[in-house]
Protein backbone atom coordinates (compact mmCIF):
# COMPACT_ATOMS: atom_id res chain seq x y z
CA UNK A 1 0.00 0.00 0.00
CA UNK A 2 2.84 2.38 0.82
CA UNK A 3 4.43 1.77 -2.59
CA UNK A 4 1.11 2.33 -4.38
CA UNK A 5 0.57 5.63 -2.51
CA UNK A 6 4.18 6.74 -3.11
CA UNK A 7 3.81 5.99 -6.81
CA UNK A 8 0.70 8.19 -7.04
CA UNK A 9 2.45 10.99 -5.13
CA UNK A 10 5.50 10.66 -7.38
CA UNK A 11 3.39 11.02 -10.52
CA UNK A 12 1.62 14.11 -9.16
CA UNK A 13 4.88 15.65 -7.96
CA UNK A 14 6.67 15.18 -11.30
CA UNK A 15 3.71 16.68 -13.16
CA UNK A 16 4.23 20.01 -11.38
CA UNK A 17 5.99 23.08 -12.82
CA UNK A 18 9.54 22.25 -13.97
CA UNK A 19 10.96 25.75 -13.60
CA UNK A 20 12.14 24.75 -10.13
CA UNK A 21 14.18 21.68 -9.34
CA UNK A 22 12.57 18.66 -7.74
CA UNK A 23 14.14 16.50 -5.05
CA UNK A 24 12.65 13.05 -4.54
CA UNK A 25 13.93 11.44 -1.35
CA UNK A 26 13.12 7.93 -0.14
CA UNK A 27 14.32 7.30 3.40
CA UNK A 28 14.51 3.80 4.90
CA UNK A 29 13.52 2.39 1.49
CA UNK A 30 14.10 -1.19 2.66
CA UNK A 31 11.03 -0.91 4.91
CA UNK A 32 8.56 -0.68 2.03
CA UNK A 33 10.34 -1.71 -1.17
CA UNK A 34 10.02 -5.49 -1.37
CA UNK A 35 9.10 -7.99 -4.04
CA UNK A 36 5.40 -7.21 -4.45
CA UNK A 37 3.86 -6.02 -7.71
CA UNK A 38 3.23 -2.52 -6.27
CA UNK A 39 6.89 -2.28 -5.26
CA UNK A 40 7.91 -3.25 -8.79
CA UNK A 41 5.67 -0.52 -10.22
CA UNK A 42 7.24 2.07 -7.89
CA UNK A 43 10.74 0.87 -8.80
CA UNK A 44 9.93 1.21 -12.51
CA UNK A 45 8.57 4.72 -11.93
CA UNK A 46 11.78 5.66 -10.08
CA UNK A 47 13.92 4.17 -12.85
CA UNK A 48 12.03 6.23 -15.43
CA UNK A 49 12.43 9.39 -13.32
CA UNK A 50 16.17 8.74 -12.94
CA UNK A 51 16.60 8.25 -16.70
CA UNK A 52 14.75 11.51 -17.42
CA UNK A 53 15.87 13.44 -14.34
CA UNK A 54 17.66 16.12 -16.37
CA UNK A 55 14.50 16.79 -18.41
CA UNK A 56 12.29 16.64 -15.33
CA UNK A 57 14.61 18.85 -13.28
CA UNK A 58 14.63 16.13 -10.64
CA UNK A 59 17.21 14.54 -8.37
CA UNK A 60 16.47 11.24 -6.66
CA UNK A 61 17.98 10.29 -3.28
CA UNK A 62 17.45 6.80 -1.89
CA UNK A 63 18.58 5.89 1.62
CA UNK A 64 18.47 2.26 2.69
CA UNK A 65 20.06 -0.21 5.06
CA UNK A 66 19.52 -2.98 2.50
CA UNK A 67 21.41 -2.34 -0.77
CA UNK A 68 19.92 -5.45 -2.39
CA UNK A 69 16.42 -3.94 -2.67
CA UNK A 70 16.86 -3.12 -6.36
CA UNK A 71 20.05 -3.81 -8.32
CA UNK A 72 18.54 -1.88 -11.25
CA UNK A 73 18.49 1.28 -9.14
CA UNK A 74 22.13 0.71 -8.17
CA UNK A 75 23.08 0.51 -11.85
CA UNK A 76 21.75 4.03 -12.44
CA UNK A 77 23.20 5.68 -9.32
CA UNK A 78 25.63 8.45 -10.23
CA UNK A 79 26.77 8.78 -6.61
CA UNK A 80 26.81 5.95 -4.08
CA UNK A 81 27.73 6.59 -0.44
CA UNK A 82 28.60 3.46 1.53
CA UNK A 83 28.69 3.59 5.32
CA UNK A 84 29.96 0.85 7.60
CA UNK A 85 28.42 -2.59 7.17
CA UNK A 86 29.53 -6.16 7.86
CA UNK A 87 27.53 -8.25 5.39
CA UNK A 88 29.54 -10.11 2.71
CA UNK A 89 26.31 -10.49 0.71
CA UNK A 90 25.97 -6.71 0.49
CA UNK A 91 29.55 -6.40 -0.72
CA UNK A 92 28.84 -9.06 -3.33
CA UNK A 93 25.92 -6.97 -4.64
CA UNK A 94 27.99 -3.77 -4.70
CA UNK A 95 30.88 -5.39 -6.58
CA UNK A 96 28.50 -6.18 -9.44
CA UNK A 97 27.09 -2.67 -9.73
CA UNK A 98 29.64 -0.05 -8.64
CA UNK A 99 32.59 1.37 -10.50
CA UNK A 100 35.63 1.44 -8.26
CA UNK A 101 35.20 -2.02 -6.80
CA UNK A 102 35.58 -4.42 -9.71
CA UNK A 103 38.90 -2.92 -10.86
CA UNK A 104 39.99 -1.63 -7.48
CA UNK A 105 43.32 -3.51 -7.44
CA UNK A 106 44.55 -1.73 -10.55
CA UNK A 107 43.13 1.68 -9.92
CA UNK A 108 43.47 2.60 -6.27
CA UNK A 109 47.24 2.31 -6.53
CA UNK A 110 47.04 5.43 -8.71
CA UNK A 111 45.51 7.54 -5.95
CA UNK A 112 48.68 9.58 -5.52
CA UNK A 113 48.10 10.99 -9.00
CA UNK A 114 44.62 12.25 -8.13
CA UNK A 115 45.99 15.42 -6.58
CA UNK A 116 44.84 15.06 -2.97
CA UNK A 117 46.94 16.96 -0.47
CA UNK A 118 46.94 14.64 2.50
CA UNK A 119 47.57 15.89 5.99
CA UNK A 120 48.94 13.89 8.90
CA UNK A 121 45.57 12.17 9.45
CA UNK A 122 45.46 10.84 5.91
CA UNK A 123 42.87 13.37 4.74
CA UNK A 124 42.73 17.00 3.75
CA UNK A 125 40.89 20.12 4.83
CA UNK A 126 37.82 19.03 2.83
CA UNK A 127 37.57 15.65 4.55
CA UNK A 128 38.52 13.85 1.32
CA UNK A 129 41.10 11.15 0.90
CA UNK A 130 41.70 8.29 -1.47
CA UNK A 131 41.91 4.74 -0.25
CA UNK A 132 44.48 2.16 -1.18
CA UNK A 133 44.11 -1.60 -1.12
CA UNK A 134 46.46 -4.51 -1.56
CA UNK A 135 46.74 -5.99 -5.02
CA UNK A 136 46.69 -9.54 -3.62
CA UNK A 137 43.03 -9.57 -2.57
CA UNK A 138 41.56 -6.10 -3.22
CA UNK A 139 37.93 -7.01 -2.53
CA UNK A 140 38.74 -8.51 0.87
CA UNK A 141 40.90 -5.49 1.70
CA UNK A 142 38.14 -3.10 0.67
CA UNK A 143 35.64 -5.04 2.79
CA UNK A 144 37.98 -4.73 5.77
CA UNK A 145 38.08 -0.95 5.26
CA UNK A 146 34.27 -0.77 5.08
CA UNK A 147 33.90 -2.79 8.29
CA UNK A 148 36.38 -0.50 10.07
CA UNK A 149 34.72 2.78 9.03
CA UNK A 150 34.00 4.98 12.03
CA UNK A 151 30.68 6.72 12.70
CA UNK A 152 30.41 9.60 10.25
CA UNK A 153 32.84 8.11 7.72
CA UNK A 154 31.88 6.69 4.34
CA UNK A 155 33.27 5.56 1.01
CA UNK A 156 32.03 7.47 -2.02
CA UNK A 157 31.71 5.96 -5.49
CA UNK A 158 31.02 8.74 -8.01
CA UNK A 159 32.71 8.19 -11.40
CA UNK A 160 31.71 11.56 -12.89
CA UNK A 161 32.57 13.68 -9.82
CA UNK A 162 35.35 16.23 -10.38
CA UNK A 163 37.75 15.87 -7.47
CA UNK A 164 40.79 17.91 -8.51
CA UNK A 165 42.26 20.11 -11.22
CA UNK A 166 45.43 19.34 -13.16
CA UNK A 167 47.41 22.32 -14.42
CA UNK A 168 49.90 22.12 -17.26
CA UNK A 169 51.02 25.62 -18.04
CA UNK A 170 47.96 27.76 -18.81
CA UNK A 171 45.77 24.69 -19.35
CA UNK A 172 43.57 23.48 -16.49
CA UNK A 173 42.03 20.02 -16.80
CA UNK A 174 39.42 18.69 -14.37
CA UNK A 175 40.06 15.20 -13.03
CA UNK A 176 37.10 12.91 -12.42
CA UNK A 177 36.94 10.29 -9.72
CA UNK A 178 36.26 7.60 -12.38
CA UNK A 179 37.04 4.14 -10.93
CA UNK A 180 38.67 5.55 -7.82
CA UNK A 181 37.06 5.61 -4.39
CA UNK A 182 36.96 8.48 -1.90
CA UNK A 183 36.89 8.15 1.85
CA UNK A 184 34.98 11.07 3.34
CA UNK A 185 34.43 12.34 6.85
CA UNK A 186 31.00 13.81 7.54
CA UNK A 187 30.32 16.46 10.15
CA UNK A 188 29.45 15.31 13.65
CA UNK A 189 25.79 14.65 14.29
CA UNK A 190 24.02 17.51 16.04
CA UNK A 191 21.44 16.03 18.36
CA UNK A 192 20.49 15.96 22.03
CA UNK A 193 22.50 12.79 22.62
CA UNK A 194 25.50 14.04 20.64
CA UNK A 195 25.19 11.09 18.29
CA UNK A 196 25.83 8.54 21.03
CA UNK A 197 23.91 5.28 21.20
CA UNK A 198 21.80 4.57 24.28
CA UNK A 199 23.65 1.95 26.32
CA UNK A 200 22.27 -0.34 29.02
CA UNK A 201 23.68 0.26 32.50
Coordinates of C-alpha atoms in Angstrom, one line a residue:
X1 CA 0.0 0.0 0.0
X2 CA 2.8 2.4 0.8
X3 CA 4.4 1.8 -2.6
X4 CA 1.1 2.3 -4.4
X5 CA 0.6 5.6 -2.5
X6 CA 4.2 6.7 -3.1
X7 CA 3.8 6.0 -6.8
X8 CA 0.7 8.2 -7.0
X9 CA 2.4 11.0 -5.1
X10 CA 5.5 10.7 -7.4
X11 CA 3.4 11.0 -10.5
X12 CA 1.6 14.1 -9.2
X13 CA 4.9 15.6 -8.0
X14 CA 6.7 15.2 -11.3
X15 CA 3.7 16.7 -13.2
X16 CA 4.2 20.0 -11.4
X17 CA 6.0 23.1 -12.8
X18 CA 9.5 22.2 -14.0
X19 CA 11.0 25.8 -13.6
X20 CA 12.1 24.7 -10.1
X21 CA 14.2 21.7 -9.3
X22 CA 12.6 18.7 -7.7
X23 CA 14.1 16.5 -5.1
X24 CA 12.6 13.0 -4.5
X25 CA 13.9 11.4 -1.4
X26 CA 13.1 7.9 -0.1
X27 CA 14.3 7.3 3.4
X28 CA 14.5 3.8 4.9
X29 CA 13.5 2.4 1.5
X30 CA 14.1 -1.2 2.7
X31 CA 11.0 -0.9 4.9
X32 CA 8.6 -0.7 2.0
X33 CA 10.3 -1.7 -1.2
X34 CA 10.0 -5.5 -1.4
X35 CA 9.1 -8.0 -4.0
X36 CA 5.4 -7.2 -4.4
X37 CA 3.9 -6.0 -7.7
X38 CA 3.2 -2.5 -6.3
X39 CA 6.9 -2.3 -5.3
X40 CA 7.9 -3.2 -8.8
X41 CA 5.7 -0.5 -10.2
X42 CA 7.2 2.1 -7.9
X43 CA 10.7 0.9 -8.8
X44 CA 9.9 1.2 -12.5
X45 CA 8.6 4.7 -11.9
X46 CA 11.8 5.7 -10.1
X47 CA 13.9 4.2 -12.8
X48 CA 12.0 6.2 -15.4
X49 CA 12.4 9.4 -13.3
X50 CA 16.2 8.7 -12.9
X51 CA 16.6 8.3 -16.7
X52 CA 14.8 11.5 -17.4
X53 CA 15.9 13.4 -14.3
X54 CA 17.7 16.1 -16.4
X55 CA 14.5 16.8 -18.4
X56 CA 12.3 16.6 -15.3
X57 CA 14.6 18.9 -13.3
X58 CA 14.6 16.1 -10.6
X59 CA 17.2 14.5 -8.4
X60 CA 16.5 11.2 -6.7
X61 CA 18.0 10.3 -3.3
X62 CA 17.4 6.8 -1.9
X63 CA 18.6 5.9 1.6
X64 CA 18.5 2.3 2.7
X65 CA 20.1 -0.2 5.1
X66 CA 19.5 -3.0 2.5
X67 CA 21.4 -2.3 -0.8
X68 CA 19.9 -5.4 -2.4
X69 CA 16.4 -3.9 -2.7
X70 CA 16.9 -3.1 -6.4
X71 CA 20.1 -3.8 -8.3
X72 CA 18.5 -1.9 -11.3
X73 CA 18.5 1.3 -9.1
X74 CA 22.1 0.7 -8.2
X75 CA 23.1 0.5 -11.8
X76 CA 21.7 4.0 -12.4
X77 CA 23.2 5.7 -9.3
X78 CA 25.6 8.5 -10.2
X79 CA 26.8 8.8 -6.6
X80 CA 26.8 6.0 -4.1
X81 CA 27.7 6.6 -0.4
X82 CA 28.6 3.5 1.5
X83 CA 28.7 3.6 5.3
X84 CA 30.0 0.9 7.6
X85 CA 28.4 -2.6 7.2
X86 CA 29.5 -6.2 7.9
X87 CA 27.5 -8.3 5.4
X88 CA 29.5 -10.1 2.7
X89 CA 26.3 -10.5 0.7
X90 CA 26.0 -6.7 0.5
X91 CA 29.6 -6.4 -0.7
X92 CA 28.8 -9.1 -3.3
X93 CA 25.9 -7.0 -4.6
X94 CA 28.0 -3.8 -4.7
X95 CA 30.9 -5.4 -6.6
X96 CA 28.5 -6.2 -9.4
X97 CA 27.1 -2.7 -9.7
X98 CA 29.6 -0.1 -8.6
X99 CA 32.6 1.4 -10.5
X100 CA 35.6 1.4 -8.3
X101 CA 35.2 -2.0 -6.8
X102 CA 35.6 -4.4 -9.7
X103 CA 38.9 -2.9 -10.9
X104 CA 40.0 -1.6 -7.5
X105 CA 43.3 -3.5 -7.4
X106 CA 44.6 -1.7 -10.5
X107 CA 43.1 1.7 -9.9
X108 CA 43.5 2.6 -6.3
X109 CA 47.2 2.3 -6.5
X110 CA 47.0 5.4 -8.7
X111 CA 45.5 7.5 -5.9
X112 CA 48.7 9.6 -5.5
X113 CA 48.1 11.0 -9.0
X114 CA 44.6 12.3 -8.1
X115 CA 46.0 15.4 -6.6
X116 CA 44.8 15.1 -3.0
X117 CA 46.9 17.0 -0.5
X118 CA 46.9 14.6 2.5
X119 CA 47.6 15.9 6.0
X120 CA 48.9 13.9 8.9
X121 CA 45.6 12.2 9.4
X122 CA 45.5 10.8 5.9
X123 CA 42.9 13.4 4.7
X124 CA 42.7 17.0 3.7
X125 CA 40.9 20.1 4.8
X126 CA 37.8 19.0 2.8
X127 CA 37.6 15.6 4.5
X128 CA 38.5 13.8 1.3
X129 CA 41.1 11.2 0.9
X130 CA 41.7 8.3 -1.5
X131 CA 41.9 4.7 -0.3
X132 CA 44.5 2.2 -1.2
X133 CA 44.1 -1.6 -1.1
X134 CA 46.5 -4.5 -1.6
X135 CA 46.7 -6.0 -5.0
X136 CA 46.7 -9.5 -3.6
X137 CA 43.0 -9.6 -2.6
X138 CA 41.6 -6.1 -3.2
X139 CA 37.9 -7.0 -2.5
X140 CA 38.7 -8.5 0.9
X141 CA 40.9 -5.5 1.7
X142 CA 38.1 -3.1 0.7
X143 CA 35.6 -5.0 2.8
X144 CA 38.0 -4.7 5.8
X145 CA 38.1 -0.9 5.3
X146 CA 34.3 -0.8 5.1
X147 CA 33.9 -2.8 8.3
X148 CA 36.4 -0.5 10.1
X149 CA 34.7 2.8 9.0
X150 CA 34.0 5.0 12.0
X151 CA 30.7 6.7 12.7
X152 CA 30.4 9.6 10.3
X153 CA 32.8 8.1 7.7
X154 CA 31.9 6.7 4.3
X155 CA 33.3 5.6 1.0
X156 CA 32.0 7.5 -2.0
X157 CA 31.7 6.0 -5.5
X158 CA 31.0 8.7 -8.0
X159 CA 32.7 8.2 -11.4
X160 CA 31.7 11.6 -12.9
X161 CA 32.6 13.7 -9.8
X162 CA 35.3 16.2 -10.4
X163 CA 37.8 15.9 -7.5
X164 CA 40.8 17.9 -8.5
X165 CA 42.3 20.1 -11.2
X166 CA 45.4 19.3 -13.2
X167 CA 47.4 22.3 -14.4
X168 CA 49.9 22.1 -17.3
X169 CA 51.0 25.6 -18.0
X170 CA 48.0 27.8 -18.8
X171 CA 45.8 24.7 -19.3
X172 CA 43.6 23.5 -16.5
X173 CA 42.0 20.0 -16.8
X174 CA 39.4 18.7 -14.4
X175 CA 40.1 15.2 -13.0
X176 CA 37.1 12.9 -12.4
X177 CA 36.9 10.3 -9.7
X178 CA 36.3 7.6 -12.4
X179 CA 37.0 4.1 -10.9
X180 CA 38.7 5.5 -7.8
X181 CA 37.1 5.6 -4.4
X182 CA 37.0 8.5 -1.9
X183 CA 36.9 8.1 1.8
X184 CA 35.0 11.1 3.3
X185 CA 34.4 12.3 6.9
X186 CA 31.0 13.8 7.5
X187 CA 30.3 16.5 10.1
X188 CA 29.5 15.3 13.6
X189 CA 25.8 14.6 14.3
X190 CA 24.0 17.5 16.0
X191 CA 21.4 16.0 18.4
X192 CA 20.5 16.0 22.0
X193 CA 22.5 12.8 22.6
X194 CA 25.5 14.0 20.6
X195 CA 25.2 11.1 18.3
X196 CA 25.8 8.5 21.0
X197 CA 23.9 5.3 21.2
X198 CA 21.8 4.6 24.3
X199 CA 23.6 1.9 26.3
X200 CA 22.3 -0.3 29.0
X201 CA 23.7 0.3 32.5

